[in-house]
Amino acid sequence: MTDAVFPVPEEWAKEALIDNATYLEKYQRSVDDPDGFWREEAQRIDWIEPFGTVKDTSYDKDDFHIKWFEGGKLNIAANALDRHLETRGEQTAIIWEPDDPSEDGRTLSYRELHAEVCRFANVLKANGVEKGDRVTVYLPMVPEAAIAMLACARIGAVHSVVFAGFSPDALAGRVEDCQSNIILTADEGLRGGKPIPLKANVDAACEKVPVDTVIMLKRTGANVPIVEGRDVDWAEAVAAASAECAAETMDAEDPLFILYTSGSTGKPKGVLHTTGGYAVWTSMTQEYVFDYQPKADGSMPVYWCAADVGWVTGHSYVVYAPLINGATQVMFEGVPNYPDHSRFWNVIDKHQVEIFYAAPTALRALMREGDEYVTRTSRKSLRLLGSVGEPINPEAWDWYHRVVGDRRCPIVDTWWQTETGAAMITPMPGATDLKPGSASRPMFGVKPALLDAEKGTILEGAAQGALVITDSWPGQMRTVYGDHQRFFDTYFSQYPGYYFTGDGCRRDEDGYYWITGRIDDVINVSGHRMGTAEVESALVAHELVSEAAVVGMPHEIKGQGIYAYVTTNAGVEDSEDLRAELVKWVRKEIGPIATPDVLQFAPGLPKTRSGKIMRRILRKIAEDDTGNLGDTSTLADPSVVDDLVANRAQNK
Ligand code: ATP
Ligand code: MG
């Protein structure tokens, strides 16, 4: 199945913005003449003052700097709102779908969103927020989250969004790290029918790291304690605020936001993005990756990126890029399995969504529940599907394509990182023949390369190695907040002259890129280097398996052995027979070298709040080194770990 190729459907090749010939021509130009290419692409943004130099960057240790569009002045919130007022003021910008489908949703036109953002920008100012100040946003997926972010951008404040599911400790750590004096929150969040005590979490965080101001939105109306002199009621403050607020003139290189990475590999890093390059880069990628253009009747297709604004995907592909591009989009408060496993597909039918973008972790969880939840819905409106966050294993890709998309919708598997701002390696639906499991080819202006992980030498042609990017692109992060040295050390020191992604990757004969997982996750069994993603894909391809995580473990003879954690489908009985069958299955699928040495059934896997498997914890358990599990503050459900540790003991 991994050899399958899905050619570009004819109507896509004809009607898409980018067909294959255009892709090839444009890509070549973008790397041969980056200055000319980006000068042109930057015209998609309204600049208050034009930039001079397009690109001024060096990864060299002694002359390390990254600057794009210097001298240019703009306001990104004005690009997302003000400039649309004349042409699409009454067009719906956001269709808000609440957690509980029986609750009324909300729609905001560009004009309404603009007014709300201006009002809230004035509220921030009235509470002492100035240009350059860091504002912590700890809000659920309600329109006010986008309003808050855009209001910060409007006045030049730097937002630091913390996912509204993180613990008080994780919140306090982030508030402290970026020295933020204000937190925007809600009384409670709602996810899957369950209240999340956001205000209580803020209060607990403030015991450790006090702030001057907390602005609280009433989402559920829960009875929460109010701290006099610190807490401000959102609605009251907004009601008193004017809907006029001039947008601050920002330099292209002024900071826009700080966002902490998921912490899959270690302590989260405060990734800092700036304004001009990010605006150009995110909006360009959203247009091309999702072929986002007006329909024949002039209306905009309904677009839905299901990511939370707490992640970079929510920043780039919910808040900034779609609004800059004048999209009509769904913003979803809930979860995929509430009230039942049809929710995504019901929302798609309800709002006639044409473009849908989600994470493999959610897809695998839904796939596990069987096809009926999908097939009972129509999904006729869908035209394009997207995936982000992890390698999508071919099994899940096939399900997404066949069951969700009725074989009709191309899938754009977008590889990128918090650090990269937007999609770096990705198909474009009108241009790219798809290979399930491959993120395919580079975005315009992106120069990927594979290095021999040990020697650091460039590998040509079909090869497997460490994925680096050899030159800068406009939406690249500019620093780790407060620790520029860490920025250089983390990304530019290991392979001098390159941006090191931390990911392993294979390139095939057609020049397609296949992310094999984190480079730290490569296992070396008797001298054979293997990406963990490959073994995981083989396991998940078994009909009774829903999810798998594979790590290396010390092995006397082989150097490293393979330790596999396996979650079976709902209703499947874990047994010794099944264990033996799965081991045999991997042997058959990949070869004897990939035979798991230990296979542990795991009712749940340790995941970050963004749904990524934390393999470093699984490695520790496999190595029987459970005394020091490292930073676990971003774990979704810490109790999963206790269960795995307990069962590890039984394995021996
Ligand atoms: P941390 O850097 O703190 O360990 P993280 O890397 O999980 O956290 P993100 O920036 O959210 O934080 O995730 C980026 C990573 O996700 C990539 O480096 C890659 O490993 C993985 N990834 C994202 N999209 C894809 C994709 N389409 N295919 C394969 N891997 C992907
Ligand atoms: Mg990372």
XYZ file of C-alpha atoms and ligand atoms in Angstrom:
684
model
C 0.000 0.000 0.000
C 2.906 2.399 0.671
C 3.763 2.196 -3.033
C 0.361 3.554 -4.004
C 0.234 6.825 -5.899
C -2.892 8.943 -6.157
C -2.667 11.197 -9.191
C -4.051 14.719 -9.102
C -7.758 14.466 -9.983
C -8.437 16.008 -13.366
C -10.743 18.779 -12.169
C -8.129 19.829 -9.617
C -5.372 19.991 -12.190
C -7.617 22.200 -14.306
C -9.023 24.531 -11.687
C -6.451 24.780 -8.920
C -4.268 27.844 -8.474
C -1.153 25.731 -8.815
C -0.855 22.827 -11.243
C 2.255 20.705 -11.529
C 3.961 22.740 -14.220
C 3.305 25.937 -12.250
C 4.616 24.322 -9.088
C 7.871 23.274 -10.729
C 8.397 26.608 -12.415
C 7.517 28.652 -9.329
C 9.581 26.495 -7.000
C 12.639 26.826 -9.209
C 12.231 30.567 -9.329
C 11.756 30.760 -5.546
C 15.135 29.141 -4.908
C 17.037 30.678 -7.833
C 15.848 34.213 -7.175
C 14.500 34.418 -3.625
C 14.631 38.207 -3.573
C 12.532 38.557 -6.699
C 10.162 35.787 -5.680
C 9.491 37.112 -2.190
C 9.294 40.731 -3.282
C 6.386 39.680 -5.481
C 4.712 37.383 -2.934
C 4.964 40.096 -0.276
C 2.530 42.175 -2.305
C -0.280 40.055 -0.879
C 0.165 42.116 2.297
C -0.801 45.768 2.679
C 2.331 47.579 3.786
C 2.060 50.953 5.461
C 5.581 51.649 4.269
C 7.334 49.446 1.728
C 10.299 47.322 2.753
C 13.760 47.860 1.342
C 15.838 44.700 1.517
C 13.882 41.485 1.043
C 16.187 39.023 2.768
C 19.124 39.562 5.060
C 20.002 36.302 6.760
C 23.010 34.280 7.828
C 23.224 31.012 9.772
C 26.936 31.591 10.290
C 27.991 31.494 13.947
C 29.922 34.747 13.760
C 27.347 36.641 11.768
C 24.133 34.960 12.872
C 21.014 36.967 11.994
C 17.625 36.515 10.333
C 15.788 39.545 8.939
C 13.108 39.761 6.289
C 11.448 42.728 4.630
C 13.504 45.234 6.600
C 12.195 48.742 6.721
C 8.705 47.526 5.887
C 5.900 48.714 8.141
C 2.576 46.996 8.552
C -0.060 45.862 10.975
C -1.018 42.222 10.663
C -4.426 42.648 12.328
C -5.273 45.386 9.846
C -4.322 42.960 7.104
C -6.649 40.378 8.606
C -9.560 42.781 9.103
C -9.533 46.427 8.045
C -8.597 45.883 4.467
C -11.531 43.513 3.966
C -14.168 45.911 5.231
C -14.840 47.569 1.945
C -15.140 44.418 -0.150
C -16.254 41.783 2.320
C -17.451 43.581 5.415
C -20.696 41.603 5.564
C -19.075 38.275 4.667
C -18.922 35.755 7.504
C -15.407 35.520 8.870
C -15.973 33.076 11.733
C -18.681 30.469 12.211
C -18.343 29.444 15.808
C -19.472 25.922 16.650
C -19.826 25.379 20.404
C -18.855 22.268 22.329
C -22.481 21.273 22.805
C -24.257 21.049 19.451
C -27.598 21.957 21.037
C -26.205 25.293 22.179
C -26.551 28.187 19.715
C -23.428 28.958 17.753
C -22.371 32.382 16.623
C -21.220 33.949 13.413
C -19.117 37.069 13.040
C -18.822 39.036 9.837
C -15.571 40.799 9.051
C -17.198 44.043 10.129
C -18.303 42.596 13.466
C -14.971 40.932 14.091
C -13.191 44.183 13.313
C -15.338 46.089 15.808
C -14.815 43.457 18.508
C -11.068 43.494 17.997
C -10.952 47.292 18.189
C -13.025 47.299 21.374
C -10.875 44.698 23.022
C -7.696 46.449 21.895
C -8.990 49.484 23.769
C -9.670 47.316 26.812
C -6.076 46.114 26.757
C -4.817 49.681 26.510
C -7.095 50.780 29.352
C -5.511 48.056 31.435
C -2.037 49.375 30.805
C -0.902 47.101 27.991
C 1.616 48.806 25.731
C 3.438 47.943 22.555
C 5.937 45.164 23.212
C 4.247 43.927 26.424
C 3.572 40.197 26.659
C -0.061 39.185 27.089
C -0.853 35.647 28.191
C -3.934 34.212 26.514
C -5.469 31.240 28.318
C -8.819 30.918 26.612
C -10.938 28.123 25.198
C -11.807 27.900 21.493
C -14.250 30.780 21.505
C -14.195 33.760 19.121
C -12.764 35.853 21.956
C -9.523 33.867 21.679
C -9.032 35.085 18.117
C -10.281 38.540 19.091
C -7.739 38.700 21.911
C -4.843 37.669 19.690
C -5.772 40.126 16.973
C -6.305 42.883 19.543
C -2.759 42.319 20.815
C -1.438 42.462 17.276
C -3.422 45.613 16.634
C -1.681 47.514 19.431
C 1.696 45.828 19.027
C 1.526 43.706 22.171
C 3.059 40.231 21.986
C 0.646 37.401 22.713
C 1.679 34.199 24.380
C -1.163 31.730 24.034
C -1.162 28.898 26.533
C -3.398 25.971 25.662
C -6.476 26.115 27.912
C -5.985 22.652 29.253
C -2.550 23.138 30.733
C -2.143 22.887 34.468
C -1.591 25.891 36.751
C 2.102 24.949 36.948
C 2.543 24.874 33.200
C 0.705 28.186 32.932
C 2.770 29.793 35.690
C 5.999 28.618 34.047
C 5.049 30.266 30.774
C 3.858 33.493 32.418
C 7.143 33.694 34.261
C 9.318 32.822 31.296
C 7.984 35.686 29.169
C 7.440 38.061 32.125
C 3.829 38.667 31.338
C 1.788 40.893 33.606
C -1.670 40.115 32.329
C -3.681 36.949 31.691
C -6.806 36.722 29.546
C -9.028 33.826 30.532
C -12.567 32.528 31.005
C -14.463 31.352 34.062
C -14.486 27.852 32.622
C -13.833 26.126 29.365
C -16.001 23.374 27.938
C -14.654 20.311 26.233
C -16.674 17.234 25.556
C -19.382 18.410 27.952
C -16.916 18.758 30.804
C -16.083 22.086 32.405
C -12.383 23.030 32.646
C -11.669 25.293 35.628
C -9.705 27.943 33.770
C -10.158 30.767 36.250
C -9.283 28.484 39.167
C -6.156 27.440 37.282
C -5.247 31.074 36.731
C -5.753 31.815 40.418
C -3.515 28.879 41.327
C -0.883 29.954 38.799
C -0.956 33.480 40.220
C -0.147 32.181 43.691
C 3.208 31.202 42.241
C 3.641 33.954 39.685
C 1.395 36.940 40.425
C 0.185 39.240 37.654
C -1.374 42.709 37.802
C -4.442 42.000 35.695
C -6.707 39.092 34.835
C -9.461 39.742 32.311
C -12.115 37.065 32.559
C -14.719 36.093 30.010
C -17.890 34.460 31.299
C -18.205 31.309 29.211
C -20.283 29.035 31.442
C -21.363 31.506 34.117
C -19.819 29.373 36.838
C -19.548 30.924 40.238
C -15.836 31.741 40.530
C -14.019 33.847 43.102
C -13.033 37.318 41.957
C -9.875 39.031 43.161
C -10.645 42.704 43.757
C -8.257 45.089 42.070
C -6.853 42.412 39.784
C -9.752 40.764 37.993
C -11.659 42.534 35.246
C -14.961 41.365 33.762
C -14.530 40.952 30.006
C -18.046 41.886 28.925
C -18.257 44.942 31.178
C -14.919 46.229 29.987
C -15.824 45.694 26.343
C -19.205 47.376 26.762
C -17.439 50.493 27.990
C -14.862 50.503 25.207
C -14.918 52.372 21.921
C -15.013 50.470 18.634
C -12.422 52.808 17.182
C -8.805 51.904 17.621
C -6.070 52.831 15.198
C -3.763 49.974 14.294
C -0.203 50.451 15.538
C 2.450 50.766 12.860
C 4.796 47.833 13.304
C 8.214 47.081 11.867
C 8.458 43.919 9.825
C 10.811 42.493 12.463
C 8.783 43.550 15.518
C 7.748 40.526 17.621
C 4.225 39.241 16.969
C 3.941 36.335 19.356
C 5.636 33.842 21.595
C 4.435 30.265 21.558
C 5.874 27.436 23.574
C 6.521 24.178 21.675
C 4.646 21.037 22.668
C 7.480 19.666 24.731
C 7.535 16.281 23.032
C 11.307 16.218 23.277
C 12.120 18.304 26.357
C 11.471 21.583 28.125
C 9.190 23.726 25.934
C 10.908 26.536 24.093
C 9.403 30.021 23.800
C 9.373 30.296 20.034
C 9.261 33.923 18.919
C 7.803 34.962 15.571
C 7.908 38.428 14.058
C 5.407 40.324 11.961
C 6.190 40.894 8.288
C 7.707 37.599 7.219
C 5.121 35.645 9.176
C 2.243 37.548 7.530
C 3.540 36.886 4.021
C 4.567 33.311 4.703
C 1.429 32.043 6.462
C -1.015 33.670 4.067
C 0.878 32.457 1.014
C 0.971 28.870 2.240
C -2.712 28.853 3.199
C -3.636 30.009 -0.272
C -1.557 27.423 -2.111
C -1.796 24.415 0.197
C -5.573 24.649 0.506
C -6.079 26.142 -2.934
C -7.947 28.883 -1.176
C -9.644 31.006 -3.821
C -13.127 32.394 -4.457
C -15.668 30.020 -5.937
C -17.386 30.535 -9.271
C -20.114 32.621 -7.590
C -17.521 34.798 -5.862
C -18.122 33.425 -2.358
C -15.311 31.900 -0.308
C -15.304 28.147 0.366
C -15.973 27.215 3.988
C -12.669 26.264 5.541
C -12.142 24.458 8.841
C -8.859 23.957 10.597
C -9.726 21.898 13.669
C -6.582 22.831 15.615
C -6.782 24.691 18.899
C -5.414 28.236 18.998
C -3.122 26.928 21.732
C -0.944 25.359 19.020
C 0.906 26.940 16.176
C -1.536 25.401 13.720
C -4.276 27.412 15.390
C -2.174 30.580 15.212
C -1.247 30.273 11.575
C -4.194 28.403 10.084
C -7.103 29.551 12.260
C -6.277 33.103 13.235
C -3.799 34.745 10.879
C -3.590 33.182 7.413
C -7.287 32.530 6.724
C -8.338 35.968 7.907
C -5.585 37.671 5.922
C -6.926 35.729 2.941
C -10.537 36.740 3.603
C -11.750 33.254 4.481
C -15.036 32.070 5.860
C -14.068 29.565 8.489
C -15.398 27.319 11.205
C -13.967 27.690 14.695
C -14.724 24.658 16.832
C -14.815 24.601 20.600
C -15.392 20.898 21.079
C -13.739 17.537 20.658
C -14.074 14.868 17.952
C -15.882 12.346 20.125
C -18.601 14.444 21.749
C -21.555 13.943 21.789
C -20.423 10.994 19.686
C -17.793 9.997 17.168
C -19.679 11.608 14.298
C -19.125 15.143 15.529
C -16.500 16.259 12.988
C -18.599 14.940 10.134
C -21.807 16.434 11.511
C -20.156 19.835 11.761
C -18.944 19.459 8.184
C -22.499 18.754 7.033
C -23.995 21.498 9.162
C -21.731 24.239 7.826
C -21.068 22.765 4.381
C -17.338 22.643 4.992
C -15.253 22.203 1.836
C -11.755 22.156 3.291
C -10.974 20.278 6.488
C -7.614 20.171 8.290
C -6.969 17.942 11.330
C -4.330 15.888 13.163
C -3.589 12.181 12.681
C -4.061 11.528 16.386
C -7.730 12.543 16.110
C -8.176 10.574 12.908
C -6.709 7.407 14.409
C -8.944 7.749 17.443
C -12.013 8.034 15.193
C -10.881 5.260 12.874
C -10.753 3.020 15.920
C -14.492 3.402 16.446
C -15.438 2.016 13.053
C -16.695 3.466 9.779
C -20.350 3.754 10.648
C -19.929 7.053 12.514
C -18.582 8.497 9.303
C -20.741 6.824 6.692
C -23.982 7.846 8.396
C -23.114 11.466 7.504
C -23.133 13.049 4.061
C -19.800 14.929 3.734
C -20.803 15.834 0.182
C -19.490 19.386 0.621
C -15.915 18.200 1.273
C -13.354 18.775 -1.454
C -10.006 18.779 0.308
C -8.558 17.168 3.443
C -5.433 18.093 5.366
C -3.270 16.493 8.026
C -0.691 17.982 10.397
C 1.236 17.297 13.560
C 2.697 13.868 13.097
C 3.484 11.504 10.304
C 0.139 10.173 9.106
C 0.624 6.462 8.768
C -0.581 4.976 5.476
C -3.376 3.068 7.239
C -4.900 6.258 8.633
C -4.255 8.061 5.344
C -6.186 5.381 3.498
C -9.081 5.600 5.929
C -9.170 9.399 5.716
C -9.118 9.230 1.942
C -11.493 6.319 1.373
C -14.000 6.616 4.213
C -13.993 10.316 5.113
C -13.280 11.741 1.655
C -15.139 9.077 -0.355
C -11.989 8.731 -2.502
C -12.825 12.137 -3.935
C -10.732 14.506 -1.846
C -6.983 14.931 -2.095
C -5.126 14.904 1.242
C -2.490 17.513 1.962
C -0.097 16.057 4.534
C 1.679 19.166 5.739
C 5.014 18.866 7.528
C 6.044 21.828 9.619
C 6.901 22.964 13.142
C 6.135 25.708 15.627
C 9.530 27.013 14.629
C 8.750 27.159 10.913
C 5.535 29.206 11.232
C 3.712 27.418 8.408
C 3.806 24.442 6.057
C 7.288 23.609 4.748
C 6.883 20.291 2.965
C 3.417 19.674 1.616
C 1.402 18.630 -1.383
C -0.675 21.148 -3.295
C -3.935 19.581 -4.414
C -3.732 20.615 -8.059
C -0.047 19.897 -8.446
C 1.068 16.939 -6.410
C 0.461 13.255 -7.023
C -0.052 11.863 -3.539
C 1.804 9.044 -1.850
C 0.153 8.050 1.450
C 2.521 8.815 4.314
C 4.681 11.260 2.401
C 4.549 15.021 2.969
C 5.820 15.115 -0.624
C 7.609 18.225 -1.912
C 8.892 21.519 -0.509
C 6.865 24.711 -0.338
C 8.097 27.617 -2.427
C 11.288 29.071 -1.024
C 12.070 26.058 1.156
C 15.336 24.245 0.542
C 15.350 20.952 2.440
C 18.397 18.701 2.537
C 19.237 15.376 4.122
C 22.450 14.949 6.054
C 24.281 11.917 7.196
C 23.362 12.162 10.865
C 26.872 11.364 12.120
C 29.118 12.961 9.535
C 26.903 15.927 8.720
C 27.582 15.536 5.014
C 24.882 16.211 2.408
C 23.176 13.143 0.958
C 22.066 13.348 -2.651
C 19.250 11.556 -4.453
C 17.245 8.831 -2.772
C 18.538 8.807 0.809
C 17.646 8.830 4.480
C 19.073 11.141 7.116
C 18.658 14.207 9.265
C 16.330 16.807 7.769
C 17.795 20.300 7.606
C 16.750 23.448 5.770
C 19.696 25.060 4.059
C 18.429 28.620 3.798
C 16.053 30.952 5.622
C 12.393 31.517 4.751
C 10.249 34.497 5.788
C 8.237 32.809 8.548
C 11.163 31.274 10.377
C 11.233 31.817 14.153
C 13.658 34.550 15.154
C 14.704 33.535 18.631
C 13.888 31.552 21.743
C 12.367 34.250 23.915
C 14.935 35.516 26.379
C 17.571 33.005 25.330
C 19.074 33.751 21.934
C 21.971 31.427 22.641
C 19.553 28.539 23.089
C 18.076 29.402 19.712
C 21.436 29.108 18.021
C 22.491 26.050 20.008
C 19.270 24.136 19.429
C 18.908 24.661 15.708
C 22.159 25.842 14.135
C 25.078 24.358 16.056
C 24.799 20.643 15.394
C 25.141 21.004 11.616
C 26.829 24.377 11.059
C 25.270 26.469 8.328
C 21.916 24.689 8.398
C 18.634 24.918 10.279
C 18.303 21.491 11.910
C 14.701 20.358 12.258
C 15.332 17.509 14.692
C 13.392 15.200 12.381
C 14.616 12.229 10.411
C 13.529 11.885 6.828
C 13.780 9.755 3.719
C 13.746 11.063 0.177
C 12.625 8.690 -2.567
C 13.507 8.450 -6.257
C 10.843 11.016 -7.128
C 12.228 13.552 -4.689
C 9.339 13.023 -2.251
C 10.094 13.522 1.429
C 8.928 10.997 4.040
C 9.290 12.152 7.642
C 10.426 9.156 9.672
C 9.962 10.774 13.096
C 12.339 12.548 15.441
C 15.951 11.844 14.789
C 16.321 10.879 18.474
C 13.768 8.191 17.792
C 15.818 6.367 15.183
C 16.716 2.927 16.457
C 19.805 1.028 15.537
C 19.183 -2.702 15.580
C 22.280 -4.755 14.814
C 23.615 -1.893 12.715
C 20.344 -1.301 10.846
C 18.962 2.196 11.329
C 15.196 2.246 11.479
C 12.675 5.053 11.917
C 10.189 4.276 14.652
C 7.393 5.547 12.388
C 7.918 2.617 10.051
C 7.428 -0.029 12.740
C 4.473 1.891 14.144
C 2.826 2.042 10.747
C 3.205 -1.698 10.354
C 1.565 -2.305 13.728
C -1.301 0.081 13.057
C -1.866 -1.637 9.717
C -3.055 -4.685 11.682
C -6.836 -4.676 11.808
C -7.054 -4.988 15.592
C -4.563 -2.225 16.397
C -5.565 1.416 16.730
C -2.337 3.028 17.862
C 1.280 2.076 18.447
C 4.435 3.706 19.743
C 7.849 2.171 19.266
C 11.105 3.033 21.032
C 14.562 1.557 21.319
C 15.723 -0.329 24.404
C 19.185 -1.517 25.368
C 19.861 -4.994 24.004
C 22.981 -7.036 24.819
C 23.427 -8.543 21.391
C 21.722 -6.225 18.957
C 22.841 -2.965 20.560
C 19.269 -1.787 20.541
C 16.100 -3.795 20.660
C 12.580 -2.761 19.728
C 10.043 -2.011 22.447
C 6.507 -1.597 21.124
C 3.522 -0.164 22.981
C 0.250 -1.142 21.352
C -3.300 0.109 21.843
C -5.902 -2.214 20.394
C -9.279 -1.279 18.949
C -12.299 -0.718 21.161
C -13.675 -4.082 22.277
C -10.568 -6.151 21.476
C -9.319 -8.484 24.207
C -5.545 -8.221 24.697
C -4.051 -11.704 24.916
C -0.800 -13.641 24.612
C -2.029 -15.007 21.307
C -2.592 -11.542 19.953
C 0.827 -10.470 21.214
C 2.479 -13.322 19.314
C 0.422 -12.601 16.247
C 1.419 -8.924 16.225
C 5.099 -9.725 16.589
C 4.803 -12.112 13.673
C 2.880 -9.525 11.708
C 5.636 -6.901 11.972
C 8.198 -9.541 10.967
C 6.181 -10.242 7.876
C 5.414 -6.587 7.054
C 8.927 -5.180 7.413
C 11.277 -8.097 7.911
C 12.877 -10.054 10.748
C 15.142 -7.143 11.654
C 12.084 -5.195 12.827
C 10.736 -7.933 15.115
C 9.681 -6.296 18.382
C 11.599 -7.656 21.368
C 8.972 -6.515 23.816
C 5.354 -5.748 23.038
C 3.331 -4.161 25.774
C -0.403 -3.622 25.487
C -1.189 -0.067 26.516
C -4.725 1.110 27.140
C -3.417 4.641 26.583
C -0.193 6.279 25.430
C 1.451 9.291 27.072
C 0.562 12.210 24.851
C 1.100 15.904 24.900
C -1.982 18.045 25.075
C -1.669 18.431 21.328
C -2.007 14.683 20.955
C 1.587 13.761 20.215
C 3.132 10.696 21.710
C 5.923 11.549 24.161
C 8.413 8.903 23.162
C 11.052 10.124 25.570
C 8.860 8.878 28.426
C 8.263 5.574 26.682
C 12.023 5.260 26.197
C 12.573 5.713 29.917
C 10.005 3.047 30.709
C 11.521 0.694 28.143
C 14.953 1.295 29.655
C 13.450 0.713 33.096
C 14.653 4.148 34.149
C 11.385 5.429 35.551
C 12.920 7.421 38.405
C 13.548 10.450 36.215
C 10.913 10.996 33.576
C 11.827 14.635 32.873
C 9.373 17.463 32.186
C 5.888 15.979 32.106
C 4.006 19.283 32.480
C 2.601 19.079 28.965
C 1.160 15.571 29.342
C -2.550 15.294 28.672
C -3.156 12.506 31.159
C -0.311 11.741 33.565
C -2.111 8.667 34.944
C -1.406 6.860 31.691
C 2.240 6.787 32.682
C 1.568 5.073 36.015
C -0.321 2.365 34.213
C 2.485 1.807 31.750
C 5.066 1.654 34.502
C 2.982 -0.855 36.448
C 2.547 -3.064 33.425
C 6.174 -2.787 32.511
C 6.911 -4.426 35.857
C 4.590 -7.304 35.008
C 6.307 -7.802 31.686
C 9.490 -8.941 33.301
P 9.051 19.991 21.038
O 9.797 20.699 19.938
O 8.857 20.827 22.258
O 9.580 18.637 21.317
P 7.026 19.333 19.077
O 8.169 19.176 18.122
O 6.072 18.205 19.211
O 7.552 19.757 20.525
P 5.555 21.068 17.294
O 6.314 22.222 16.774
O 4.116 21.244 17.593
O 6.196 20.633 18.648
O 5.637 19.852 16.280
C 6.504 19.793 15.177
C 6.888 18.359 14.911
O 5.732 17.568 14.615
C 7.781 18.158 13.714
O 9.132 18.407 14.027
C 7.502 16.708 13.343
O 8.245 15.828 14.159
C 6.038 16.557 13.654
N 5.192 16.756 12.462
C 4.347 17.778 12.231
N 3.676 17.618 11.077
C 4.099 16.467 10.529
C 3.788 15.742 9.325
N 2.880 16.168 8.467
N 4.453 14.598 9.104
C 5.366 14.154 9.975
N 5.694 14.771 11.122
C 5.070 15.920 11.411
Mg 9.910 20.236 17.920
